[in-house]
Amino acid sequence: MPNPPRLRRSFFNRSVHEVAPELIGATLLVDGAGGVIVEVEAYHHTDPAAHSYTGRTLRNAVMFGPPGYAYVYRSYGIHWCINFVCEQEGSASAVLIRALQPTEGLAVMRRRRGLHDDRALCSGPGKLCQALGITIRHNELPLDRPPFELRARREAPDIARGVRIGITKAAEKLWRYGLRGSPFLSKPFKP
DNA sequence: ATGAAGATGAAT
DNA sequence: TTCATCTTCATC
């Protein structure tokens, strides 16, 4: 079987609420390590919880640029988290990548994480950035060129929808998406 | 200049 | 449930 096509930048040039569920099942690799995206969250700029909600700053500047770029930010002074910028330039909306099913580069990911339990390797936004070696150096890089490799899913998976995690503002919306039943989620979805 | 909060994770 | 750890951004 040939590899599915790489995601082009145009894939991200539409509503963040369309892109987010379609990323479930896609494959994300960084320098050859990574796996299948099993959990994401959508952040539209009109959402009070979005980093871009109160306007452009140094940190969120890439969100205001064209779609198809990485937005990496520091979380709680400790972790890195990665988003994919979506929608037309100026919209400032993005999808947070929350969990992967590890498939490629398991050895290097286990070493970076100091773990052997593959279910704990990429089951959270901070964890997967540590496993894939994502840091601020990846901020503002295009997603359709190395070190990134993004491939479309082969077929539509069974997608679970739920309220977002770790958010107090506007958490009531069903803007978290996941691969139903996957053991690699950061948290299970309620049935 | 200062400080409170934060799209988390790991340990208790 | 607590805490590590520190950048960001609003406010003073």
mmCIF file with all atom_site columns, C-alpha atoms (C1' of nucleotides) in Angstrom:
data_model
loop_
_atom_site.group_PDB
_atom_site.id
_atom_site.type_symbol
_atom_site.label_atom_id
_atom_site.label_alt_id
_atom_site.label_comp_id
_atom_site.label_asym_id
_atom_site.label_entity_id
_atom_site.label_seq_id
_atom_site.pdbx_PDB_ins_code
_atom_site.Cartn_x
_atom_site.Cartn_y
_atom_site.Cartn_z
_atom_site.occupancy
_atom_site.B_iso_or_equiv
_atom_site.pdbx_formal_charge
_atom_site.auth_seq_id
_atom_site.auth_comp_id
_atom_site.auth_asym_id
_atom_site.auth_atom_id
_atom_site.pdbx_PDB_model_num
ATOM 1   C CA    . MET A 1 1   ? 0.000   0.000  0.000  1.00 0.00 ? 1   MET A CA    1
ATOM 2   C CA    . PRO A 1 2   ? 1.390   3.425  -0.968 1.00 0.00 ? 2   PRO A CA    1
ATOM 3   C CA    . ASN A 1 3   ? 1.451   6.136  1.657  1.00 0.00 ? 3   ASN A CA    1
ATOM 4   C CA    . PRO A 1 4   ? -1.621  8.374  1.773  1.00 0.00 ? 4   PRO A CA    1
ATOM 5   C CA    . PRO A 1 5   ? -1.024  11.877 0.343  1.00 0.00 ? 5   PRO A CA    1
ATOM 6   C CA    . ARG A 1 6   ? 0.723   14.499 2.420  1.00 0.00 ? 6   ARG A CA    1
ATOM 7   C CA    . LEU A 1 7   ? -1.521  17.207 3.808  1.00 0.00 ? 7   LEU A CA    1
ATOM 8   C CA    . ARG A 1 8   ? -1.006  20.408 1.866  1.00 0.00 ? 8   ARG A CA    1
ATOM 9   C CA    . ARG A 1 9   ? -1.230  23.862 3.345  1.00 0.00 ? 9   ARG A CA    1
ATOM 10  C CA    . SER A 1 10  ? -4.590  24.322 1.624  1.00 0.00 ? 10  SER A CA    1
ATOM 11  C CA    . PHE A 1 11  ? -5.970  21.564 3.864  1.00 0.00 ? 11  PHE A CA    1
ATOM 12  C CA    . PHE A 1 12  ? -5.868  24.076 6.721  1.00 0.00 ? 12  PHE A CA    1
ATOM 13  C CA    . ASN A 1 13  ? -7.411  26.951 4.754  1.00 0.00 ? 13  ASN A CA    1
ATOM 14  C CA    . ARG A 1 14  ? -10.988 26.491 6.027  1.00 0.00 ? 14  ARG A CA    1
ATOM 15  C CA    . SER A 1 15  ? -12.954 26.494 9.233  1.00 0.00 ? 15  SER A CA    1
ATOM 16  C CA    . VAL A 1 16  ? -11.022 25.234 12.237 1.00 0.00 ? 16  VAL A CA    1
ATOM 17  C CA    . HIS A 1 17  ? -14.153 23.300 13.133 1.00 0.00 ? 17  HIS A CA    1
ATOM 18  C CA    . GLU A 1 18  ? -13.932 21.390 9.849  1.00 0.00 ? 18  GLU A CA    1
ATOM 19  C CA    . VAL A 1 19  ? -10.216 20.749 10.056 1.00 0.00 ? 19  VAL A CA    1
ATOM 20  C CA    . ALA A 1 20  ? -10.131 19.538 13.671 1.00 0.00 ? 20  ALA A CA    1
ATOM 21  C CA    . PRO A 1 21  ? -12.235 16.363 13.254 1.00 0.00 ? 21  PRO A CA    1
ATOM 22  C CA    . GLU A 1 22  ? -10.574 15.598 9.911  1.00 0.00 ? 22  GLU A CA    1
ATOM 23  C CA    . LEU A 1 23  ? -7.188  15.479 11.607 1.00 0.00 ? 23  LEU A CA    1
ATOM 24  C CA    . ILE A 1 24  ? -8.260  12.440 13.613 1.00 0.00 ? 24  ILE A CA    1
ATOM 25  C CA    . GLY A 1 25  ? -6.556  9.502  11.932 1.00 0.00 ? 25  GLY A CA    1
ATOM 26  C CA    . ALA A 1 26  ? -3.943  11.589 10.140 1.00 0.00 ? 26  ALA A CA    1
ATOM 27  C CA    . THR A 1 27  ? -0.291  10.812 10.801 1.00 0.00 ? 27  THR A CA    1
ATOM 28  C CA    . LEU A 1 28  ? 2.102   13.368 12.307 1.00 0.00 ? 28  LEU A CA    1
ATOM 29  C CA    . LEU A 1 29  ? 5.841   12.785 12.224 1.00 0.00 ? 29  LEU A CA    1
ATOM 30  C CA    . VAL A 1 30  ? 8.687   15.072 13.262 1.00 0.00 ? 30  VAL A CA    1
ATOM 31  C CA    . ASP A 1 31  ? 12.062  13.933 11.977 1.00 0.00 ? 31  ASP A CA    1
ATOM 32  C CA    . GLY A 1 32  ? 10.518  10.522 11.418 1.00 0.00 ? 32  GLY A CA    1
ATOM 33  C CA    . ALA A 1 33  ? 9.076   10.028 14.904 1.00 0.00 ? 33  ALA A CA    1
ATOM 34  C CA    . GLY A 1 34  ? 5.390   10.211 15.761 1.00 0.00 ? 34  GLY A CA    1
ATOM 35  C CA    . GLY A 1 35  ? 2.148   8.459  14.972 1.00 0.00 ? 35  GLY A CA    1
ATOM 36  C CA    . VAL A 1 36  ? -1.576  8.708  14.345 1.00 0.00 ? 36  VAL A CA    1
ATOM 37  C CA    . ILE A 1 37  ? -3.442  11.730 15.696 1.00 0.00 ? 37  ILE A CA    1
ATOM 38  C CA    . VAL A 1 38  ? -6.153  10.440 18.035 1.00 0.00 ? 38  VAL A CA    1
ATOM 39  C CA    . GLU A 1 39  ? -7.187  13.603 19.912 1.00 0.00 ? 39  GLU A CA    1
ATOM 40  C CA    . VAL A 1 40  ? -7.423  17.332 19.090 1.00 0.00 ? 40  VAL A CA    1
ATOM 41  C CA    . GLU A 1 41  ? -9.182  20.502 20.200 1.00 0.00 ? 41  GLU A CA    1
ATOM 42  C CA    . ALA A 1 42  ? -10.448 23.385 18.025 1.00 0.00 ? 42  ALA A CA    1
ATOM 43  C CA    . TYR A 1 43  ? -9.781  27.005 19.016 1.00 0.00 ? 43  TYR A CA    1
ATOM 44  C CA    . HIS A 1 44  ? -11.595 29.643 17.007 1.00 0.00 ? 44  HIS A CA    1
ATOM 45  C CA    . HIS A 1 45  ? -10.489 33.243 17.561 1.00 0.00 ? 45  HIS A CA    1
ATOM 46  C CA    . THR A 1 46  ? -13.973 34.190 18.824 1.00 0.00 ? 46  THR A CA    1
ATOM 47  C CA    . ASP A 1 47  ? -13.553 31.634 21.617 1.00 0.00 ? 47  ASP A CA    1
ATOM 48  C CA    . PRO A 1 48  ? -12.650 33.246 24.977 1.00 0.00 ? 48  PRO A CA    1
ATOM 49  C CA    . ALA A 1 49  ? -10.262 30.352 25.650 1.00 0.00 ? 49  ALA A CA    1
ATOM 50  C CA    . ALA A 1 50  ? -8.255  30.912 22.460 1.00 0.00 ? 50  ALA A CA    1
ATOM 51  C CA    . HIS A 1 51  ? -4.828  32.487 22.897 1.00 0.00 ? 51  HIS A CA    1
ATOM 52  C CA    . SER A 1 52  ? -5.724  34.867 20.062 1.00 0.00 ? 52  SER A CA    1
ATOM 53  C CA    . TYR A 1 53  ? -8.997  35.991 21.645 1.00 0.00 ? 53  TYR A CA    1
ATOM 54  C CA    . THR A 1 54  ? -7.653  39.268 23.052 1.00 0.00 ? 54  THR A CA    1
ATOM 55  C CA    . GLY A 1 55  ? -5.586  40.113 20.001 1.00 0.00 ? 55  GLY A CA    1
ATOM 56  C CA    . ARG A 1 56  ? -2.143  39.713 18.547 1.00 0.00 ? 56  ARG A CA    1
ATOM 57  C CA    . THR A 1 57  ? 0.864   39.412 20.849 1.00 0.00 ? 57  THR A CA    1
ATOM 58  C CA    . LEU A 1 58  ? 4.446   38.263 20.406 1.00 0.00 ? 58  LEU A CA    1
ATOM 59  C CA    . ARG A 1 59  ? 3.535   34.757 21.519 1.00 0.00 ? 59  ARG A CA    1
ATOM 60  C CA    . ASN A 1 60  ? 0.493   34.171 19.319 1.00 0.00 ? 60  ASN A CA    1
ATOM 61  C CA    . ALA A 1 61  ? 1.696   36.090 16.234 1.00 0.00 ? 61  ALA A CA    1
ATOM 62  C CA    . VAL A 1 62  ? 1.850   32.992 14.027 1.00 0.00 ? 62  VAL A CA    1
ATOM 63  C CA    . MET A 1 63  ? -1.859  32.372 14.646 1.00 0.00 ? 63  MET A CA    1
ATOM 64  C CA    . PHE A 1 64  ? -2.569  35.605 12.761 1.00 0.00 ? 64  PHE A CA    1
ATOM 65  C CA    . GLY A 1 65  ? -0.554  34.483 9.748  1.00 0.00 ? 65  GLY A CA    1
ATOM 66  C CA    . PRO A 1 66  ? -1.512  32.110 6.912  1.00 0.00 ? 66  PRO A CA    1
ATOM 67  C CA    . PRO A 1 67  ? -2.797  28.563 7.588  1.00 0.00 ? 67  PRO A CA    1
ATOM 68  C CA    . GLY A 1 68  ? -0.623  25.461 7.611  1.00 0.00 ? 68  GLY A CA    1
ATOM 69  C CA    . TYR A 1 69  ? 1.989   26.604 10.122 1.00 0.00 ? 69  TYR A CA    1
ATOM 70  C CA    . ALA A 1 70  ? 2.919   25.401 13.595 1.00 0.00 ? 70  ALA A CA    1
ATOM 71  C CA    . TYR A 1 71  ? 2.070   27.406 16.691 1.00 0.00 ? 71  TYR A CA    1
ATOM 72  C CA    . VAL A 1 72  ? 4.154   26.144 19.629 1.00 0.00 ? 72  VAL A CA    1
ATOM 73  C CA    . TYR A 1 73  ? 3.793   27.631 23.084 1.00 0.00 ? 73  TYR A CA    1
ATOM 74  C CA    . ARG A 1 74  ? 5.129   26.987 26.575 1.00 0.00 ? 74  ARG A CA    1
ATOM 75  C CA    . SER A 1 75  ? 2.605   25.547 29.005 1.00 0.00 ? 75  SER A CA    1
ATOM 76  C CA    . TYR A 1 76  ? 2.893   26.050 32.751 1.00 0.00 ? 76  TYR A CA    1
ATOM 77  C CA    . GLY A 1 77  ? 6.525   27.010 32.341 1.00 0.00 ? 77  GLY A CA    1
ATOM 78  C CA    . ILE A 1 78  ? 7.416   23.374 31.736 1.00 0.00 ? 78  ILE A CA    1
ATOM 79  C CA    . HIS A 1 79  ? 5.811   21.754 28.710 1.00 0.00 ? 79  HIS A CA    1
ATOM 80  C CA    . TRP A 1 80  ? 5.529   22.560 25.012 1.00 0.00 ? 80  TRP A CA    1
ATOM 81  C CA    . CYS A 1 81  ? 2.254   22.262 23.119 1.00 0.00 ? 81  CYS A CA    1
ATOM 82  C CA    . ILE A 1 82  ? 1.708   22.356 19.348 1.00 0.00 ? 82  ILE A CA    1
ATOM 83  C CA    . ASN A 1 83  ? -1.181  23.737 17.298 1.00 0.00 ? 83  ASN A CA    1
ATOM 84  C CA    . PHE A 1 84  ? -1.868  23.763 13.553 1.00 0.00 ? 84  PHE A CA    1
ATOM 85  C CA    . VAL A 1 85  ? -2.897  27.224 12.329 1.00 0.00 ? 85  VAL A CA    1
ATOM 86  C CA    . CYS A 1 86  ? -6.126  27.186 10.284 1.00 0.00 ? 86  CYS A CA    1
ATOM 87  C CA    . GLU A 1 87  ? -8.356  29.526 8.290  1.00 0.00 ? 87  GLU A CA    1
ATOM 88  C CA    . GLN A 1 88  ? -7.451  32.502 6.144  1.00 0.00 ? 88  GLN A CA    1
ATOM 89  C CA    . GLU A 1 89  ? -4.646  34.821 7.161  1.00 0.00 ? 89  GLU A CA    1
ATOM 90  C CA    . GLY A 1 90  ? -5.753  37.102 9.979  1.00 0.00 ? 90  GLY A CA    1
ATOM 91  C CA    . SER A 1 91  ? -8.371  34.706 11.366 1.00 0.00 ? 91  SER A CA    1
ATOM 92  C CA    . ALA A 1 92  ? -6.060  33.503 14.163 1.00 0.00 ? 92  ALA A CA    1
ATOM 93  C CA    . SER A 1 93  ? -7.635  30.098 14.733 1.00 0.00 ? 93  SER A CA    1
ATOM 94  C CA    . ALA A 1 94  ? -5.844  26.801 15.387 1.00 0.00 ? 94  ALA A CA    1
ATOM 95  C CA    . VAL A 1 95  ? -6.146  23.148 16.349 1.00 0.00 ? 95  VAL A CA    1
ATOM 96  C CA    . LEU A 1 96  ? -4.329  21.889 19.450 1.00 0.00 ? 96  LEU A CA    1
ATOM 97  C CA    . ILE A 1 97  ? -2.875  18.401 18.965 1.00 0.00 ? 97  ILE A CA    1
ATOM 98  C CA    . ARG A 1 98  ? -3.651  16.531 22.175 1.00 0.00 ? 98  ARG A CA    1
ATOM 99  C CA    . ALA A 1 99  ? -2.662  12.891 21.647 1.00 0.00 ? 99  ALA A CA    1
ATOM 100 C CA    . LEU A 1 100 ? -1.082  10.432 19.218 1.00 0.00 ? 100 LEU A CA    1
ATOM 101 C CA    . GLN A 1 101 ? -0.988  6.710  18.843 1.00 0.00 ? 101 GLN A CA    1
ATOM 102 C CA    . PRO A 1 102 ? 2.785   6.184  18.554 1.00 0.00 ? 102 PRO A CA    1
ATOM 103 C CA    . THR A 1 103 ? 3.785   4.255  15.447 1.00 0.00 ? 103 THR A CA    1
ATOM 104 C CA    . GLU A 1 104 ? 7.156   5.526  14.191 1.00 0.00 ? 104 GLU A CA    1
ATOM 105 C CA    . GLY A 1 105 ? 10.425  6.150  15.982 1.00 0.00 ? 105 GLY A CA    1
ATOM 106 C CA    . LEU A 1 106 ? 9.352   4.324  19.115 1.00 0.00 ? 106 LEU A CA    1
ATOM 107 C CA    . ALA A 1 107 ? 12.910  3.927  20.398 1.00 0.00 ? 107 ALA A CA    1
ATOM 108 C CA    . VAL A 1 108 ? 13.752  7.627  20.282 1.00 0.00 ? 108 VAL A CA    1
ATOM 109 C CA    . MET A 1 109 ? 10.374  8.577  21.731 1.00 0.00 ? 109 MET A CA    1
ATOM 110 C CA    . ARG A 1 110 ? 10.744  6.148  24.618 1.00 0.00 ? 110 ARG A CA    1
ATOM 111 C CA    . ARG A 1 111 ? 14.173  7.575  25.304 1.00 0.00 ? 111 ARG A CA    1
ATOM 112 C CA    . ARG A 1 112 ? 12.965  11.181 25.278 1.00 0.00 ? 112 ARG A CA    1
ATOM 113 C CA    . ARG A 1 113 ? 10.072  10.333 27.564 1.00 0.00 ? 113 ARG A CA    1
ATOM 114 C CA    . GLY A 1 114 ? 12.025  7.944  29.801 1.00 0.00 ? 114 GLY A CA    1
ATOM 115 C CA    . LEU A 1 115 ? 9.253   5.387  29.473 1.00 0.00 ? 115 LEU A CA    1
ATOM 116 C CA    . HIS A 1 116 ? 8.469   2.043  27.932 1.00 0.00 ? 116 HIS A CA    1
ATOM 117 C CA    . ASP A 1 117 ? 4.675   2.141  28.267 1.00 0.00 ? 117 ASP A CA    1
ATOM 118 C CA    . ASP A 1 118 ? 3.586   3.211  24.789 1.00 0.00 ? 118 ASP A CA    1
ATOM 119 C CA    . ARG A 1 119 ? 0.177   4.270  26.057 1.00 0.00 ? 119 ARG A CA    1
ATOM 120 C CA    . ALA A 1 120 ? 1.851   7.014  28.112 1.00 0.00 ? 120 ALA A CA    1
ATOM 121 C CA    . LEU A 1 121 ? 4.212   8.117  25.350 1.00 0.00 ? 121 LEU A CA    1
ATOM 122 C CA    . CYS A 1 122 ? 2.019   10.657 23.516 1.00 0.00 ? 122 CYS A CA    1
ATOM 123 C CA    . SER A 1 123 ? -1.241  10.701 25.522 1.00 0.00 ? 123 SER A CA    1
ATOM 124 C CA    . GLY A 1 124 ? -1.307  14.452 26.167 1.00 0.00 ? 124 GLY A CA    1
ATOM 125 C CA    . PRO A 1 125 ? -0.261  17.690 24.422 1.00 0.00 ? 125 PRO A CA    1
ATOM 126 C CA    . GLY A 1 126 ? 2.859   18.139 26.529 1.00 0.00 ? 126 GLY A CA    1
ATOM 127 C CA    . LYS A 1 127 ? 3.785   14.477 26.373 1.00 0.00 ? 127 LYS A CA    1
ATOM 128 C CA    . LEU A 1 128 ? 3.646   14.243 22.594 1.00 0.00 ? 128 LEU A CA    1
ATOM 129 C CA    . CYS A 1 129 ? 5.822   17.323 22.162 1.00 0.00 ? 129 CYS A CA    1
ATOM 130 C CA    . GLN A 1 130 ? 8.420   15.803 24.460 1.00 0.00 ? 130 GLN A CA    1
ATOM 131 C CA    . ALA A 1 131 ? 8.248   12.483 22.590 1.00 0.00 ? 131 ALA A CA    1
ATOM 132 C CA    . LEU A 1 132 ? 8.566   14.120 19.149 1.00 0.00 ? 132 LEU A CA    1
ATOM 133 C CA    . GLY A 1 133 ? 11.209  16.611 20.247 1.00 0.00 ? 133 GLY A CA    1
ATOM 134 C CA    . ILE A 1 134 ? 8.985   19.615 19.527 1.00 0.00 ? 134 ILE A CA    1
ATOM 135 C CA    . THR A 1 135 ? 10.177  22.894 21.081 1.00 0.00 ? 135 THR A CA    1
ATOM 136 C CA    . ILE A 1 136 ? 9.898   26.616 20.420 1.00 0.00 ? 136 ILE A CA    1
ATOM 137 C CA    . ARG A 1 137 ? 12.316  26.030 17.558 1.00 0.00 ? 137 ARG A CA    1
ATOM 138 C CA    . HIS A 1 138 ? 9.378   24.531 15.660 1.00 0.00 ? 138 HIS A CA    1
ATOM 139 C CA    . ASN A 1 139 ? 7.181   27.588 16.153 1.00 0.00 ? 139 ASN A CA    1
ATOM 140 C CA    . GLU A 1 140 ? 6.193   29.256 12.861 1.00 0.00 ? 140 GLU A CA    1
ATOM 141 C CA    . LEU A 1 141 ? 7.524   26.385 10.715 1.00 0.00 ? 141 LEU A CA    1
ATOM 142 C CA    . PRO A 1 142 ? 5.363   25.225 7.759  1.00 0.00 ? 142 PRO A CA    1
ATOM 143 C CA    . LEU A 1 143 ? 3.681   21.873 8.274  1.00 0.00 ? 143 LEU A CA    1
ATOM 144 C CA    . ASP A 1 144 ? 4.190   20.617 4.723  1.00 0.00 ? 144 ASP A CA    1
ATOM 145 C CA    . ARG A 1 145 ? 8.001   20.557 4.874  1.00 0.00 ? 145 ARG A CA    1
ATOM 146 C CA    . PRO A 1 146 ? 10.616  18.777 6.952  1.00 0.00 ? 146 PRO A CA    1
ATOM 147 C CA    . PRO A 1 147 ? 11.057  18.242 9.820  1.00 0.00 ? 147 PRO A CA    1
ATOM 148 C CA    . PHE A 1 148 ? 7.282   17.815 9.700  1.00 0.00 ? 148 PHE A CA    1
ATOM 149 C CA    . GLU A 1 149 ? 5.556   15.061 7.778  1.00 0.00 ? 149 GLU A CA    1
ATOM 150 C CA    . LEU A 1 150 ? 1.752   15.029 7.808  1.00 0.00 ? 150 LEU A CA    1
ATOM 151 C CA    . ARG A 1 151 ? -0.209  12.355 5.984  1.00 0.00 ? 151 ARG A CA    1
ATOM 152 C CA    . ALA A 1 152 ? -3.960  12.146 5.417  1.00 0.00 ? 152 ALA A CA    1
ATOM 153 C CA    . ARG A 1 153 ? -5.950  9.343  6.975  1.00 0.00 ? 153 ARG A CA    1
ATOM 154 C CA    . ARG A 1 154 ? -6.939  6.406  4.794  1.00 0.00 ? 154 ARG A CA    1
ATOM 155 C CA    . GLU A 1 155 ? -10.568 6.292  5.861  1.00 0.00 ? 155 GLU A CA    1
ATOM 156 C CA    . ALA A 1 156 ? -12.891 8.190  8.171  1.00 0.00 ? 156 ALA A CA    1
ATOM 157 C CA    . PRO A 1 157 ? -12.542 6.869  11.732 1.00 0.00 ? 157 PRO A CA    1
ATOM 158 C CA    . ASP A 1 158 ? -15.236 6.715  14.410 1.00 0.00 ? 158 ASP A CA    1
ATOM 159 C CA    . ILE A 1 159 ? -14.911 10.169 15.961 1.00 0.00 ? 159 ILE A CA    1
ATOM 160 C CA    . ALA A 1 160 ? -15.960 10.959 19.512 1.00 0.00 ? 160 ALA A CA    1
ATOM 161 C CA    . ARG A 1 161 ? -16.878 14.550 20.427 1.00 0.00 ? 161 ARG A CA    1
ATOM 162 C CA    . GLY A 1 162 ? -16.670 16.077 23.875 1.00 0.00 ? 162 GLY A CA    1
ATOM 163 C CA    . VAL A 1 163 ? -16.102 19.219 25.907 1.00 0.00 ? 163 VAL A CA    1
ATOM 164 C CA    . ARG A 1 164 ? -12.586 20.521 26.087 1.00 0.00 ? 164 ARG A CA    1
ATOM 165 C CA    . ILE A 1 165 ? -10.143 19.678 28.829 1.00 0.00 ? 165 ILE A CA    1
ATOM 166 C CA    . GLY A 1 166 ? -8.216  21.964 31.153 1.00 0.00 ? 166 GLY A CA    1
ATOM 167 C CA    . ILE A 1 167 ? -10.292 25.015 30.256 1.00 0.00 ? 167 ILE A CA    1
ATOM 168 C CA    . THR A 1 168 ? -12.542 27.055 32.474 1.00 0.00 ? 168 THR A CA    1
ATOM 169 C CA    . LYS A 1 169 ? -13.684 29.534 29.826 1.00 0.00 ? 169 LYS A CA    1
ATOM 170 C CA    . ALA A 1 170 ? -16.256 28.326 27.306 1.00 0.00 ? 170 ALA A CA    1
ATOM 171 C CA    . ALA A 1 171 ? -15.566 24.686 28.083 1.00 0.00 ? 171 ALA A CA    1
ATOM 172 C CA    . GLU A 1 172 ? -19.167 23.745 27.446 1.00 0.00 ? 172 GLU A CA    1
ATOM 173 C CA    . LYS A 1 173 ? -18.744 23.485 23.680 1.00 0.00 ? 173 LYS A CA    1
ATOM 174 C CA    . LEU A 1 174 ? -18.124 20.144 21.988 1.00 0.00 ? 174 LEU A CA    1
ATOM 175 C CA    . TRP A 1 175 ? -14.785 21.102 20.514 1.00 0.00 ? 175 TRP A CA    1
ATOM 176 C CA    . ARG A 1 176 ? -12.637 18.164 21.548 1.00 0.00 ? 176 ARG A CA    1
ATOM 177 C CA    . TYR A 1 177 ? -12.403 15.318 19.055 1.00 0.00 ? 177 TYR A CA    1
ATOM 178 C CA    . GLY A 1 178 ? -10.974 11.860 19.484 1.00 0.00 ? 178 GLY A CA    1
ATOM 179 C CA    . LEU A 1 179 ? -10.671 8.416  17.998 1.00 0.00 ? 179 LEU A CA    1
ATOM 180 C CA    . ARG A 1 180 ? -13.449 6.539  19.777 1.00 0.00 ? 180 ARG A CA    1
ATOM 181 C CA    . GLY A 1 181 ? -12.175 3.864  22.118 1.00 0.00 ? 181 GLY A CA    1
ATOM 182 C CA    . SER A 1 182 ? -8.487  4.537  21.530 1.00 0.00 ? 182 SER A CA    1
ATOM 183 C CA    . PRO A 1 183 ? -6.249  3.627  24.501 1.00 0.00 ? 183 PRO A CA    1
ATOM 184 C CA    . PHE A 1 184 ? -3.900  6.470  23.538 1.00 0.00 ? 184 PHE A CA    1
ATOM 185 C CA    . LEU A 1 185 ? -6.186  9.391  24.472 1.00 0.00 ? 185 LEU A CA    1
ATOM 186 C CA    . SER A 1 186 ? -5.187  11.898 27.145 1.00 0.00 ? 186 SER A CA    1
ATOM 187 C CA    . LYS A 1 187 ? -8.532  11.182 28.789 1.00 0.00 ? 187 LYS A CA    1
ATOM 188 C CA    . PRO A 1 188 ? -11.416 8.945  27.780 1.00 0.00 ? 188 PRO A CA    1
ATOM 189 C CA    . PHE A 1 189 ? -14.511 10.425 26.182 1.00 0.00 ? 189 PHE A CA    1
ATOM 190 C CA    . LYS A 1 190 ? -17.781 10.033 27.973 1.00 0.00 ? 190 LYS A CA    1
ATOM 191 C CA    . PRO A 1 191 ? -20.181 7.774  26.114 1.00 0.00 ? 191 PRO A CA    1
ATOM 192 C "C1'" . DA  B 2 1   ? 7.925   46.864 37.885 1.00 0.00 ? 1   DA  B "C1'" 1
ATOM 193 C "C1'" . DT  B 2 2   ? 4.965   43.446 39.587 1.00 0.00 ? 2   DT  B "C1'" 1
ATOM 194 C "C1'" . DG  B 2 3   ? 2.045   39.502 40.079 1.00 0.00 ? 3   DG  B "C1'" 1
ATOM 195 C "C1'" . DA  B 2 4   ? -1.624  36.182 38.984 1.00 0.00 ? 4   DA  B "C1'" 1
ATOM 196 C "C1'" . DA  B 2 5   ? -2.969  32.777 35.921 1.00 0.00 ? 5   DA  B "C1'" 1
ATOM 197 C "C1'" . DG  B 2 6   ? -2.131  29.267 32.877 1.00 0.00 ? 6   DG  B "C1'" 1
ATOM 198 C "C1'" . DA  B 2 7   ? -4.890  24.921 26.215 1.00 0.00 ? 7   DA  B "C1'" 1
ATOM 199 C "C1'" . DT  B 2 8   ? -0.056  20.186 31.744 1.00 0.00 ? 8   DT  B "C1'" 1
ATOM 200 C "C1'" . DG  B 2 9   ? 1.971   16.212 33.887 1.00 0.00 ? 9   DG  B "C1'" 1
ATOM 201 C "C1'" . DA  B 2 10  ? 3.582   13.504 37.586 1.00 0.00 ? 10  DA  B "C1'" 1
ATOM 202 C "C1'" . DA  B 2 11  ? 3.567   12.310 42.139 1.00 0.00 ? 11  DA  B "C1'" 1
ATOM 203 C "C1'" . DT  B 2 12  ? 1.001   11.859 46.614 1.00 0.00 ? 12  DT  B "C1'" 1
ATOM 204 C "C1'" . DT  C 3 1   ? -5.112  17.016 45.348 1.00 0.00 ? 1   DT  C "C1'" 1
ATOM 205 C "C1'" . DT  C 3 2   ? -0.685  19.169 45.208 1.00 0.00 ? 2   DT  C "C1'" 1
ATOM 206 C "C1'" . DC  C 3 3   ? 3.106   21.087 43.173 1.00 0.00 ? 3   DC  C "C1'" 1
ATOM 207 C "C1'" . DA  C 3 4   ? 6.827   22.017 39.790 1.00 0.00 ? 4   DA  C "C1'" 1
ATOM 208 C "C1'" . DT  C 3 5   ? 8.296   25.993 36.948 1.00 0.00 ? 5   DT  C "C1'" 1
ATOM 209 C "C1'" . DC  C 3 6   ? 8.343   30.287 34.308 1.00 0.00 ? 6   DC  C "C1'" 1
ATOM 210 C "C1'" . DT  C 3 7   ? 6.368   32.906 30.455 1.00 0.00 ? 7   DT  C "C1'" 1
ATOM 211 C "C1'" . DT  C 3 8   ? 2.846   36.021 29.289 1.00 0.00 ? 8   DT  C "C1'" 1
ATOM 212 C "C1'" . DC  C 3 9   ? 0.026   39.722 29.783 1.00 0.00 ? 9   DC  C "C1'" 1
ATOM 213 C "C1'" . DA  C 3 10  ? -2.662  42.956 32.369 1.00 0.00 ? 10  DA  C "C1'" 1
ATOM 214 C "C1'" . DT  C 3 11  ? -2.235  46.256 35.713 1.00 0.00 ? 11  DT  C "C1'" 1
ATOM 215 C "C1'" . DC  C 3 12  ? -0.007  49.487 38.722 1.00 0.00 ? 12  DC  C "C1'" 1
#
